[in-house]
mmCIF file of C-alpha atoms in Angstrom:
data_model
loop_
_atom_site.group_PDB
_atom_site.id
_atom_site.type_symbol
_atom_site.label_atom_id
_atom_site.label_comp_id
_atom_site.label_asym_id
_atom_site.label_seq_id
_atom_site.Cartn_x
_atom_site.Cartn_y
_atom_site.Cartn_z
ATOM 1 C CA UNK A 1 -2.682 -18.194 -10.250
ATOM 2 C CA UNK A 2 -5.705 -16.410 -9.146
ATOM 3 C CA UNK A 3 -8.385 -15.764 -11.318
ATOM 4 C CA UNK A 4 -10.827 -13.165 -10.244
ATOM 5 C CA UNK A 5 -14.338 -13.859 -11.883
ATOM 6 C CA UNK A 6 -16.608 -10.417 -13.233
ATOM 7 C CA UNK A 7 -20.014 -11.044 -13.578
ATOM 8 C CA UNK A 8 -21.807 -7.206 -15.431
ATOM 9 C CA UNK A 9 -22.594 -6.154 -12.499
ATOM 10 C CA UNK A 10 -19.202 -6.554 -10.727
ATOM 11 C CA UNK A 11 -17.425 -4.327 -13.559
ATOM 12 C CA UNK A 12 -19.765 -1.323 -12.610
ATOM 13 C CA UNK A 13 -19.261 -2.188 -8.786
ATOM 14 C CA UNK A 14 -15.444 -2.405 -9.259
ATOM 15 C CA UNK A 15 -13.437 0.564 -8.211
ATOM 16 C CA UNK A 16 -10.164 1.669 -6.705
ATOM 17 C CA UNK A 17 -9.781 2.514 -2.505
ATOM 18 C CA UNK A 18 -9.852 6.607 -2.067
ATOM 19 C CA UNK A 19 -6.202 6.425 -0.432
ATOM 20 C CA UNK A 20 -3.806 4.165 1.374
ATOM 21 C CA UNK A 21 -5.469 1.986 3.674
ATOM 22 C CA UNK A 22 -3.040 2.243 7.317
ATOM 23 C CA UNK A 23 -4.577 -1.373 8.360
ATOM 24 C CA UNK A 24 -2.934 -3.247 5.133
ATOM 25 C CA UNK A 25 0.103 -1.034 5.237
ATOM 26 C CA UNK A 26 1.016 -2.106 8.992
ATOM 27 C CA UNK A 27 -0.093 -5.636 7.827
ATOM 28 C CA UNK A 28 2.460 -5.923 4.743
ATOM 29 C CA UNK A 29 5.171 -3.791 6.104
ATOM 30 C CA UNK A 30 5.971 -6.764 8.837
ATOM 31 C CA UNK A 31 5.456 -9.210 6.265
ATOM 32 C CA UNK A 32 8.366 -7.027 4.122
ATOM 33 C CA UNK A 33 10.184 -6.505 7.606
ATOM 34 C CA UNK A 34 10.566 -9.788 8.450
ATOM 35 C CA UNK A 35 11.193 -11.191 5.207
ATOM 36 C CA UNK A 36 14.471 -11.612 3.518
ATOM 37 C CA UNK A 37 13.898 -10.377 0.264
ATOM 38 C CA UNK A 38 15.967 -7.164 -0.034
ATOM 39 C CA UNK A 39 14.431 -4.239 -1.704
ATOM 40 C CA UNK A 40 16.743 -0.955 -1.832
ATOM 41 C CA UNK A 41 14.224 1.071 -2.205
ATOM 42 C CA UNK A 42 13.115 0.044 1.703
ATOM 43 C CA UNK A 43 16.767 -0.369 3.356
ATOM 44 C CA UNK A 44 16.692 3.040 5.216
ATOM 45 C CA UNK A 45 12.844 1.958 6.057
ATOM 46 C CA UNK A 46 13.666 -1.518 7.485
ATOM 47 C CA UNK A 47 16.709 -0.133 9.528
ATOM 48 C CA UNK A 48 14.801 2.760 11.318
ATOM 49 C CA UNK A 49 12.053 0.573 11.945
ATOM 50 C CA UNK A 50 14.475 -2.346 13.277
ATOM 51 C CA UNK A 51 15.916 0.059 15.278
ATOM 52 C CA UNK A 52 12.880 1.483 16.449
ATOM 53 C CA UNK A 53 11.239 -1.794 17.693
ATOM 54 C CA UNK A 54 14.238 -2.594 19.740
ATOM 55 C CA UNK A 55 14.107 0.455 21.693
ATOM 56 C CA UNK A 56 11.011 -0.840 22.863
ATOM 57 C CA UNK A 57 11.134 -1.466 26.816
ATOM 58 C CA UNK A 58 9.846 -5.327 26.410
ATOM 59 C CA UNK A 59 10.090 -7.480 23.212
ATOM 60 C CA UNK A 60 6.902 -9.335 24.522
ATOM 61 C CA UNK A 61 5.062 -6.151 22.806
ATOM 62 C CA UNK A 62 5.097 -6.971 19.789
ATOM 63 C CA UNK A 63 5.802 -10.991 20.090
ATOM 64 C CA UNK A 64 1.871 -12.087 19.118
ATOM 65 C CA UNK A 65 1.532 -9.690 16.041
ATOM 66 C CA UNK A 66 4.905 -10.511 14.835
ATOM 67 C CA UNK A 67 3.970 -14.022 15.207
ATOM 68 C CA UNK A 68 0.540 -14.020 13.402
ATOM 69 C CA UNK A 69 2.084 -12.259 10.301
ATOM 70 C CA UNK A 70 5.007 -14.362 8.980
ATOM 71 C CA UNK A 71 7.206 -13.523 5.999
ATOM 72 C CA UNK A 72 5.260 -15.923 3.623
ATOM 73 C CA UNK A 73 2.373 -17.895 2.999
ATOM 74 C CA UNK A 74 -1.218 -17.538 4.858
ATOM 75 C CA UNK A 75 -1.721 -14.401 7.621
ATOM 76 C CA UNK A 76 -5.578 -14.465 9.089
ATOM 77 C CA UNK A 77 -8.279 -12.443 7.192
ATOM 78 C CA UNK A 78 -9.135 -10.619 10.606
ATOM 79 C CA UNK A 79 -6.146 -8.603 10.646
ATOM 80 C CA UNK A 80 -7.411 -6.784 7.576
ATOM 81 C CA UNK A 81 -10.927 -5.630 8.025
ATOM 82 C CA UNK A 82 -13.000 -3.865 5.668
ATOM 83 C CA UNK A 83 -13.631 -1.303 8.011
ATOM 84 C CA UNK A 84 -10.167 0.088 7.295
ATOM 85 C CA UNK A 85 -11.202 1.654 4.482
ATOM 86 C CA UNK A 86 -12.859 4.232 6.907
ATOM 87 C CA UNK A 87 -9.403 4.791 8.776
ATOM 88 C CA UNK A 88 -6.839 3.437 11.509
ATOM 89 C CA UNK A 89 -9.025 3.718 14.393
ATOM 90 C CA UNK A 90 -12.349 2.222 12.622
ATOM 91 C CA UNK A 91 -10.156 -0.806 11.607
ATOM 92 C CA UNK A 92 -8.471 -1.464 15.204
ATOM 93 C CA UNK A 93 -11.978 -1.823 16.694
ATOM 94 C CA UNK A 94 -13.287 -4.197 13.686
ATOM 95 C CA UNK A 95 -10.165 -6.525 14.923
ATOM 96 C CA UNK A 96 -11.189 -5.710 18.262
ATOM 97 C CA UNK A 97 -14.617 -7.064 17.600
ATOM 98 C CA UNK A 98 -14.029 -9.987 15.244
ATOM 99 C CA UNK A 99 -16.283 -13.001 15.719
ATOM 100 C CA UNK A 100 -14.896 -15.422 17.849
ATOM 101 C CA UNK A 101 -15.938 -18.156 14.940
ATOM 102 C CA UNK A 102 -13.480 -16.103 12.227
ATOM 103 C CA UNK A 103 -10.617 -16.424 15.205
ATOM 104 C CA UNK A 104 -10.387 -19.744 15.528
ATOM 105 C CA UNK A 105 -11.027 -20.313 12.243
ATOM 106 C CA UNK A 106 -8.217 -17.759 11.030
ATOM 107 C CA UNK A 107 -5.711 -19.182 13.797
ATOM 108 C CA UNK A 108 -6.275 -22.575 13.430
ATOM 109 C CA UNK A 109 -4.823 -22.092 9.654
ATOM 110 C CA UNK A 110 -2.323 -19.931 10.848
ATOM 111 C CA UNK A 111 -0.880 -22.782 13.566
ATOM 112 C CA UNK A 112 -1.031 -25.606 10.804
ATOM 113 C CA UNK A 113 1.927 -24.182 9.165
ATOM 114 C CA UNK A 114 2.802 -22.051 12.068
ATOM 115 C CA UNK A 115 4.384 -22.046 15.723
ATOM 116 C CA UNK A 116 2.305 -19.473 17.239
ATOM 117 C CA UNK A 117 3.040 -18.188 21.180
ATOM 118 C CA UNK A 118 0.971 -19.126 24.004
ATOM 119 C CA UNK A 119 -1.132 -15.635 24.212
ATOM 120 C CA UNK A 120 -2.569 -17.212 20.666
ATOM 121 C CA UNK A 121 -4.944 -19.773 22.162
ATOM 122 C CA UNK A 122 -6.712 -17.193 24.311
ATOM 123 C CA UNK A 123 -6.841 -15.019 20.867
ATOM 124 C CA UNK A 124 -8.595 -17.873 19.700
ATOM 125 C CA UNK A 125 -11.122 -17.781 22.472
ATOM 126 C CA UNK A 126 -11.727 -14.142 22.076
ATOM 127 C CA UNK A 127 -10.574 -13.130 25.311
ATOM 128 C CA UNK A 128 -10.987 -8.778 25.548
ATOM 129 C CA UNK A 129 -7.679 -8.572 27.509
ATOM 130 C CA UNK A 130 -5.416 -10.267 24.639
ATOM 131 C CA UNK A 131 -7.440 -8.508 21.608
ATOM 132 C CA UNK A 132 -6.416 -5.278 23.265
ATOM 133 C CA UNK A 133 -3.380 -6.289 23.831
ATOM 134 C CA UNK A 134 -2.893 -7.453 20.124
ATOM 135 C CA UNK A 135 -4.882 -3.895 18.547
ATOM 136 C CA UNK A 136 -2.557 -1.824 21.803
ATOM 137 C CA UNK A 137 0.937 -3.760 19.665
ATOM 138 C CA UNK A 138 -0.645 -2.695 16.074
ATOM 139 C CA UNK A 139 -1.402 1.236 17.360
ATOM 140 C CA UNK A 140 2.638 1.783 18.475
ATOM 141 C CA UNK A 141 3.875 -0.656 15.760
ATOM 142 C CA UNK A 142 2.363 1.680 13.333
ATOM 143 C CA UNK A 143 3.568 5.081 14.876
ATOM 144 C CA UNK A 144 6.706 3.484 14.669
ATOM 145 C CA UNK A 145 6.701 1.913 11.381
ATOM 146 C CA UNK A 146 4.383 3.591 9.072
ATOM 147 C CA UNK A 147 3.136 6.977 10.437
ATOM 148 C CA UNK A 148 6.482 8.542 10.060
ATOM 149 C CA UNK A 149 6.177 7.428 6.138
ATOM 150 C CA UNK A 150 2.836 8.086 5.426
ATOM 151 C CA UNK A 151 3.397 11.466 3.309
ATOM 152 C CA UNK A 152 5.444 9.576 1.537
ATOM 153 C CA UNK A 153 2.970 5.980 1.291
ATOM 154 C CA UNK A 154 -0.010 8.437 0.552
ATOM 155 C CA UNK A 155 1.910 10.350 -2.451
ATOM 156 C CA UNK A 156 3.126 6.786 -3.906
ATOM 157 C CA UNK A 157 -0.686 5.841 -3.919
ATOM 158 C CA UNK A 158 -2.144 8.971 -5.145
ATOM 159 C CA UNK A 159 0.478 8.716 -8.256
ATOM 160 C CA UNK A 160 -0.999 5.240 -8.463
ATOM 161 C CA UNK A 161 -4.716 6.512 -8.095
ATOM 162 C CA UNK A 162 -3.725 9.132 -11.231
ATOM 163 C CA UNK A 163 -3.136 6.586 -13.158
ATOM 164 C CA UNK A 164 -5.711 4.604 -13.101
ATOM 165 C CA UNK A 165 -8.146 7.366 -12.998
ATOM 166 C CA UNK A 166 -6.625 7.974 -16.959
ATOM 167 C CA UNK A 167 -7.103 4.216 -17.747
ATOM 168 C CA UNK A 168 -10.521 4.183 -16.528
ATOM 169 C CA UNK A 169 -11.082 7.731 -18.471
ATOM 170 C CA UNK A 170 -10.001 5.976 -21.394
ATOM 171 C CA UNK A 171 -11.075 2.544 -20.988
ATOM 172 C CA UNK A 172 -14.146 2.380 -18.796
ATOM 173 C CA UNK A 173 -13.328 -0.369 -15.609
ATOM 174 C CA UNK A 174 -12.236 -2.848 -18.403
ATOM 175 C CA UNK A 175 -9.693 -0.078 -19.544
ATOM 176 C CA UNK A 176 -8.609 0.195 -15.564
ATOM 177 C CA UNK A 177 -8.391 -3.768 -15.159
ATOM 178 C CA UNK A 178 -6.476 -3.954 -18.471
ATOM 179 C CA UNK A 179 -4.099 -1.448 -16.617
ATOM 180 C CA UNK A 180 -2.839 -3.533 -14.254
ATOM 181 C CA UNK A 181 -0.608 -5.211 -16.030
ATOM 182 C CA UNK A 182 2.340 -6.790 -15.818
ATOM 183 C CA UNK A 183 1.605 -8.535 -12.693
ATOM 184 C CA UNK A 184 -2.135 -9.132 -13.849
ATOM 185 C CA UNK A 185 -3.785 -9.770 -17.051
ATOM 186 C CA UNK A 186 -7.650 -9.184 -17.712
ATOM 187 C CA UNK A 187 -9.383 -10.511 -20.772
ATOM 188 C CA UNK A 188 -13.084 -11.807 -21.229
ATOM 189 C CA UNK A 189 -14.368 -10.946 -17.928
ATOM 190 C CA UNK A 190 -11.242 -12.578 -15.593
ATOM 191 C CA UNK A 191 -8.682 -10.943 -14.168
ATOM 192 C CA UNK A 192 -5.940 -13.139 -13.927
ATOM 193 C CA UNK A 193 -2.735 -12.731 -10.868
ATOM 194 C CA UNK A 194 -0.423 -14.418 -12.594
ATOM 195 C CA UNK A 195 2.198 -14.665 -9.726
ATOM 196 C CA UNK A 196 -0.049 -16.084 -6.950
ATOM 197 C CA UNK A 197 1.332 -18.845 -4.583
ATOM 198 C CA UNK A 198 -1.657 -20.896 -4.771
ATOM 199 C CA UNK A 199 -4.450 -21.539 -7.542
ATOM 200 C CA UNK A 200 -7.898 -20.676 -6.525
ATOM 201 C CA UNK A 201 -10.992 -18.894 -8.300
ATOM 202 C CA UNK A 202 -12.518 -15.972 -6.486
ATOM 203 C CA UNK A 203 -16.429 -14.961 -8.008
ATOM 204 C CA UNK A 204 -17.539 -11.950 -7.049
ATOM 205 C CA UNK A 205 -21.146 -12.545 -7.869
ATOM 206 C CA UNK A 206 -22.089 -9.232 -8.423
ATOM 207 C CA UNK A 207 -20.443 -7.842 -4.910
ATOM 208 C CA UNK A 208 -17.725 -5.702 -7.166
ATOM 209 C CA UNK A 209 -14.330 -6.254 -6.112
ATOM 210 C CA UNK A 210 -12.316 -2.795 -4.359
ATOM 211 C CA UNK A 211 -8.440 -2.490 -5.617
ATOM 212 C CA UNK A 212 -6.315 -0.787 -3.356
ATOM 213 C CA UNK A 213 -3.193 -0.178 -4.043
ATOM 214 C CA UNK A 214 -0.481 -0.358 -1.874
ATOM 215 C CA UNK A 215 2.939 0.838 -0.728
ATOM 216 C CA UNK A 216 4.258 -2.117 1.208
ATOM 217 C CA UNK A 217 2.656 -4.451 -1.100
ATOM 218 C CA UNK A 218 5.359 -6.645 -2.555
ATOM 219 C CA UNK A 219 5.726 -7.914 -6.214
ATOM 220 C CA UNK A 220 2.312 -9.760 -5.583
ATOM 221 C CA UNK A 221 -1.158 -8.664 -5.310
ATOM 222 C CA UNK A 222 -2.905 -9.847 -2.497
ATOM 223 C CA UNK A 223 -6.569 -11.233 -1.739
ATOM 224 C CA UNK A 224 -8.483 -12.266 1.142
ATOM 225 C CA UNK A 225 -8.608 -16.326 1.679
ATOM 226 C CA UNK A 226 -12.370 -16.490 2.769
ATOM 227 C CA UNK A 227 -14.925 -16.030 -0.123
ATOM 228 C CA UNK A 228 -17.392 -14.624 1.680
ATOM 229 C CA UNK A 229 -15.888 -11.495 2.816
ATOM 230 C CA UNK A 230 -15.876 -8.206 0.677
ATOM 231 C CA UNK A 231 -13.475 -8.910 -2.521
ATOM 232 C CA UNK A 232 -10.756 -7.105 -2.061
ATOM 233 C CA UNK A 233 -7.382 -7.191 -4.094
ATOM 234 C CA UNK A 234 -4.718 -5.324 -2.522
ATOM 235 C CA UNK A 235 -1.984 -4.549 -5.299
ATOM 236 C CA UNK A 236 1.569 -2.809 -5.249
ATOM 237 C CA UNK A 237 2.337 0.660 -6.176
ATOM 238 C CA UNK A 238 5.656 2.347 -8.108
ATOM 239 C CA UNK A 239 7.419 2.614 -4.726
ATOM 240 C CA UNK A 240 10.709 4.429 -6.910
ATOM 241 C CA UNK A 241 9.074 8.132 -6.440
ATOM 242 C CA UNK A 242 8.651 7.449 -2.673
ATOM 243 C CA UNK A 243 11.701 7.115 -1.304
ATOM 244 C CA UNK A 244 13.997 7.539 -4.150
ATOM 245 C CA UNK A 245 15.584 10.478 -2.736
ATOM 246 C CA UNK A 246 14.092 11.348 0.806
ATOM 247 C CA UNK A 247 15.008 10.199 3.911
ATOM 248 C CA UNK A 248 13.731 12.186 6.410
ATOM 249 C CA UNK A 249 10.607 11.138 7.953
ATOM 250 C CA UNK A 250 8.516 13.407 6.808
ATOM 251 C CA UNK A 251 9.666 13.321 3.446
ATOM 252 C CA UNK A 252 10.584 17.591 3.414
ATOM 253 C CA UNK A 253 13.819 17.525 4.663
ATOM 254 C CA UNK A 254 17.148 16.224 3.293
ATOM 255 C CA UNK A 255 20.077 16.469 5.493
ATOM 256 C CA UNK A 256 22.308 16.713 2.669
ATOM 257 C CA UNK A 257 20.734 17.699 -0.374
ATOM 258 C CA UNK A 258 16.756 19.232 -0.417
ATOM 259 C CA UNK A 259 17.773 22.754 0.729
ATOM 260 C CA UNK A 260 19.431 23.091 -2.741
ATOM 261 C CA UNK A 261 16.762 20.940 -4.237
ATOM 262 C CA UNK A 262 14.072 23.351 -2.790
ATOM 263 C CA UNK A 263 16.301 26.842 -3.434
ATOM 264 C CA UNK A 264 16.201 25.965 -7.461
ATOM 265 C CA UNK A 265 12.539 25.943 -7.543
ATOM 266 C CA UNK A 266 12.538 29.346 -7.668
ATOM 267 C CA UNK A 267 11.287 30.366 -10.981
ATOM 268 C CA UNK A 268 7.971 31.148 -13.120
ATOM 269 C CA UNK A 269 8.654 27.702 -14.913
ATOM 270 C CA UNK A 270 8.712 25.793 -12.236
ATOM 271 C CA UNK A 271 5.787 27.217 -10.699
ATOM 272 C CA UNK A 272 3.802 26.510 -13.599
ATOM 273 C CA UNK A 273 5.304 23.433 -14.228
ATOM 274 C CA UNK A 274 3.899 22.428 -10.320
ATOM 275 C CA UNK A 275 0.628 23.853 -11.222
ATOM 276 C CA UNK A 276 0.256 21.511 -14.296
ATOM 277 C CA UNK A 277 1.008 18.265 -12.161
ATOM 278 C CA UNK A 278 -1.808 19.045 -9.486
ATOM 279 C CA UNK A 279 -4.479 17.076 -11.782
ATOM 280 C CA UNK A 280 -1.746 14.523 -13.145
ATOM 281 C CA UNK A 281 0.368 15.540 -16.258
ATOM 282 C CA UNK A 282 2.847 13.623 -18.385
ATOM 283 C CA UNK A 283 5.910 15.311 -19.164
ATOM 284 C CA UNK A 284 4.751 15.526 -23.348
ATOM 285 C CA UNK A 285 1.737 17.288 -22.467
ATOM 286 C CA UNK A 286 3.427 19.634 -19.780
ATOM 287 C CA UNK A 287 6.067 20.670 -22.774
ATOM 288 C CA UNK A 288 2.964 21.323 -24.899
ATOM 289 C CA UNK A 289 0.928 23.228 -22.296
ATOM 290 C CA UNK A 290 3.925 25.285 -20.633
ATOM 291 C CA UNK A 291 5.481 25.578 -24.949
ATOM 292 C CA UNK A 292 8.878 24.463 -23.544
ATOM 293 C CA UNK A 293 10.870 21.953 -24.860
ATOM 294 C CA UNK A 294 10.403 18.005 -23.457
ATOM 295 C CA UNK A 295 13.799 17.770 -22.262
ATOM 296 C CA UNK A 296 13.229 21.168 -20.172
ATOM 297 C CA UNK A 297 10.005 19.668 -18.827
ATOM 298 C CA UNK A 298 11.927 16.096 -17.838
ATOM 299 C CA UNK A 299 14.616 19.022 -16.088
ATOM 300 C CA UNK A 300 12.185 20.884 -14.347
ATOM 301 C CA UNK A 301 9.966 17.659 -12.964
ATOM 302 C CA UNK A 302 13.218 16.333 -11.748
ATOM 303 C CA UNK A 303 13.790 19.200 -9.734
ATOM 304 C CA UNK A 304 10.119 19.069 -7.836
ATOM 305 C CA UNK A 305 10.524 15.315 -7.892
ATOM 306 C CA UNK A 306 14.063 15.649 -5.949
ATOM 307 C CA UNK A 307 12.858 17.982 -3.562
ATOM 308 C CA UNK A 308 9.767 15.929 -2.469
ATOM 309 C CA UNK A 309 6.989 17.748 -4.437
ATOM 310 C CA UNK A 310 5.882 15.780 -6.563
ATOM 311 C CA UNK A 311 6.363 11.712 -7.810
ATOM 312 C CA UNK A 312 6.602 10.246 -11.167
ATOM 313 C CA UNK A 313 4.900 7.191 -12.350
ATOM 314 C CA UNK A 314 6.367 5.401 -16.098
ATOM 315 C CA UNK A 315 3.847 3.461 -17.943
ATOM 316 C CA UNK A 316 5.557 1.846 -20.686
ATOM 317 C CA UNK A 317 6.646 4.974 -23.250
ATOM 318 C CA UNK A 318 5.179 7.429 -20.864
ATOM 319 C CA UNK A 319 5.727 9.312 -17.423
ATOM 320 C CA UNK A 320 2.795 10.540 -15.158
ATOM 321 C CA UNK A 321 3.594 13.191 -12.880
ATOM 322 C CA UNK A 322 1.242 13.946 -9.654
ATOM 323 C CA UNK A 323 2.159 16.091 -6.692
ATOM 324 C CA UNK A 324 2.964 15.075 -3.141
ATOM 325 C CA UNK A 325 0.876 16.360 0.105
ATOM 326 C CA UNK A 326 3.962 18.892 0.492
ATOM 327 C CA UNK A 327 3.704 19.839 -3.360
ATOM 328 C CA UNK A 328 0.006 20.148 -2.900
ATOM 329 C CA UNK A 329 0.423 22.246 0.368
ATOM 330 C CA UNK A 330 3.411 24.360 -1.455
ATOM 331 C CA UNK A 331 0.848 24.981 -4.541
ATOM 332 C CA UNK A 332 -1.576 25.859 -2.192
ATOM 333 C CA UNK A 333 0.234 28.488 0.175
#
């Protein structure tokens, strides 16, 4: 278990990532590729991207960041900066210009439970030539692997972001915390991850801890091993409106079944029914605010939700509905 310790000051510093972060996506998504737990929600994911990476002209490519993120157990802190949080490129040259102290002391762990390849040791020594190399291997691994997805990551998250906006409208941080349940539990100032493969405290000390919630997360939430970096808890999203029905790319195109999906949201309704999710909407207060019935709401989100417009997020008795970057661009236009 991990137990994440709040001091005052850390609730009012605590808040949740803006969007998806691309450097933990690329990050988890090996761990998930190379893994072999089987989630059907990712099986048209993992064989694209298998696919994909075999095309490749050399395997050698990708050999040292395959290596360095294994199914299970530790992965170096280095790989995830916090610089990510101000995009892709921002985060490739934090790796690129990690200490050569937190390299050795991040691969070092790694090769105690770990055979790493030779180009490792001179990643230890910070050599320029194989941190490129290593950042060059991330860049196409992630035009491969996640930038074809990322309508679909970035809707999954903002559903997530909805609904902890509500919490924390209702609840204050401690009402947002509280929300994270089941795979977390927060009472008295600890937030407990009930799940986590080792047992260790992490005290925040009045730093705040940002929660970012992720696609390729798995079941558990995630956490940086050194204590002295910015906290950060990296937690998994409802991945079931992401890729439920889509498998194009993109997320727009069907081959077999969104041109129908998108030809029945013709209507007044509907339209209305799109506007209401734009700030996040569950499907009782759509029926009250549209005065149609709650089973013609459910109808109408499941049309928008099958065509890729918007994604819906159930919270125990409840369903939050928040629209995708195309619903948002179809709204728009």
């Amino acid at each position: 278990m991990l137990k994440v310790i709040f001091t005052c000051e850390d609730i009012l510093r605590t808040r949740v990532a803006p969007t998806a972060d691309p450097i933990w996506e690329l990050v988890l998504s090996l761990h998930l590729l190379q893994g072999r737990r089987r989630d059907p929600l990712l099986s048209e994911w993992r064989r694209s991207t298998t696919h994909n990476l075999r095309k490749e002209s050399t395997a050698e490519r990708f050999r040292l960041l395959l290596a360095l993120n294994p199914p299970r157990g530790y992965f170096p802190d280095f790989l995830t900066p916090y610089a990510s949080r101000d995009g892709f490129q921002a985060g490739l040259e934090a790796v690129r210009g990690t200490p050569i102290g937190m390299l050795r002391r991040d691969l070092t762990r790694l090769a105690d439970e770990n055979l790493l390849p030779t180009p490792a040791a001179a990643l230890a020594r910070g050599e320029p030539e194989v941190l490129h190399h290593l950042t060059d291997s991330m860049a196409r691994y992630h035009s491969l692997a996640v930038t074809p997805y990322w309508p679909r990551i970035q809707a999954a998250v903002e559903a997530d972001r909805a609904l902890r906006a509500r919490a924390m409208l209702d609840g204050g941080t401690e009402g947002l915390l509280a929300s994270l349940r089941p795979g977390m539990r927060y009472a008295d100032g600890v937030l407990e991850v009930l799940d986590y493969p080792d047992n260790r405290e992490l005290r925040l000390d009045g730093r705040g801890l940002l929660l970012v919630p992720s696609f390729f997360c798995a079941r558990t939430p995630v956490a940086l091993l050194d204590p002295a970096l910015p906290p950060v808890l990296v937690y998994p999203v409802d991945r079931l409106g992401g890729l439920a029905r889509r498998t194009g790319p993109g997320g727009g195109r069907h081959p077999d079944g969104t041109r129908e999906a998108l030809a029945a949201l013709l209507g007044r309704t509907r339209a209305a029914v799109l506007k209401a999710a734009d700030d996040g909407c569950t499907t009782g207060e759509m029926a009250r605010r549209l005065s149609i019935s709650a089973a013609a709401a459910s109808q109408h989100t499941t049309v928008l939700r099958n065509a890729g417009l918007l994604v819906s997020h159930r919270d125990r008795n409840t369903v939050l509905h928040t629209l995708t970057p195309l619903g948002r661009a179809v709204l728009d236009a």
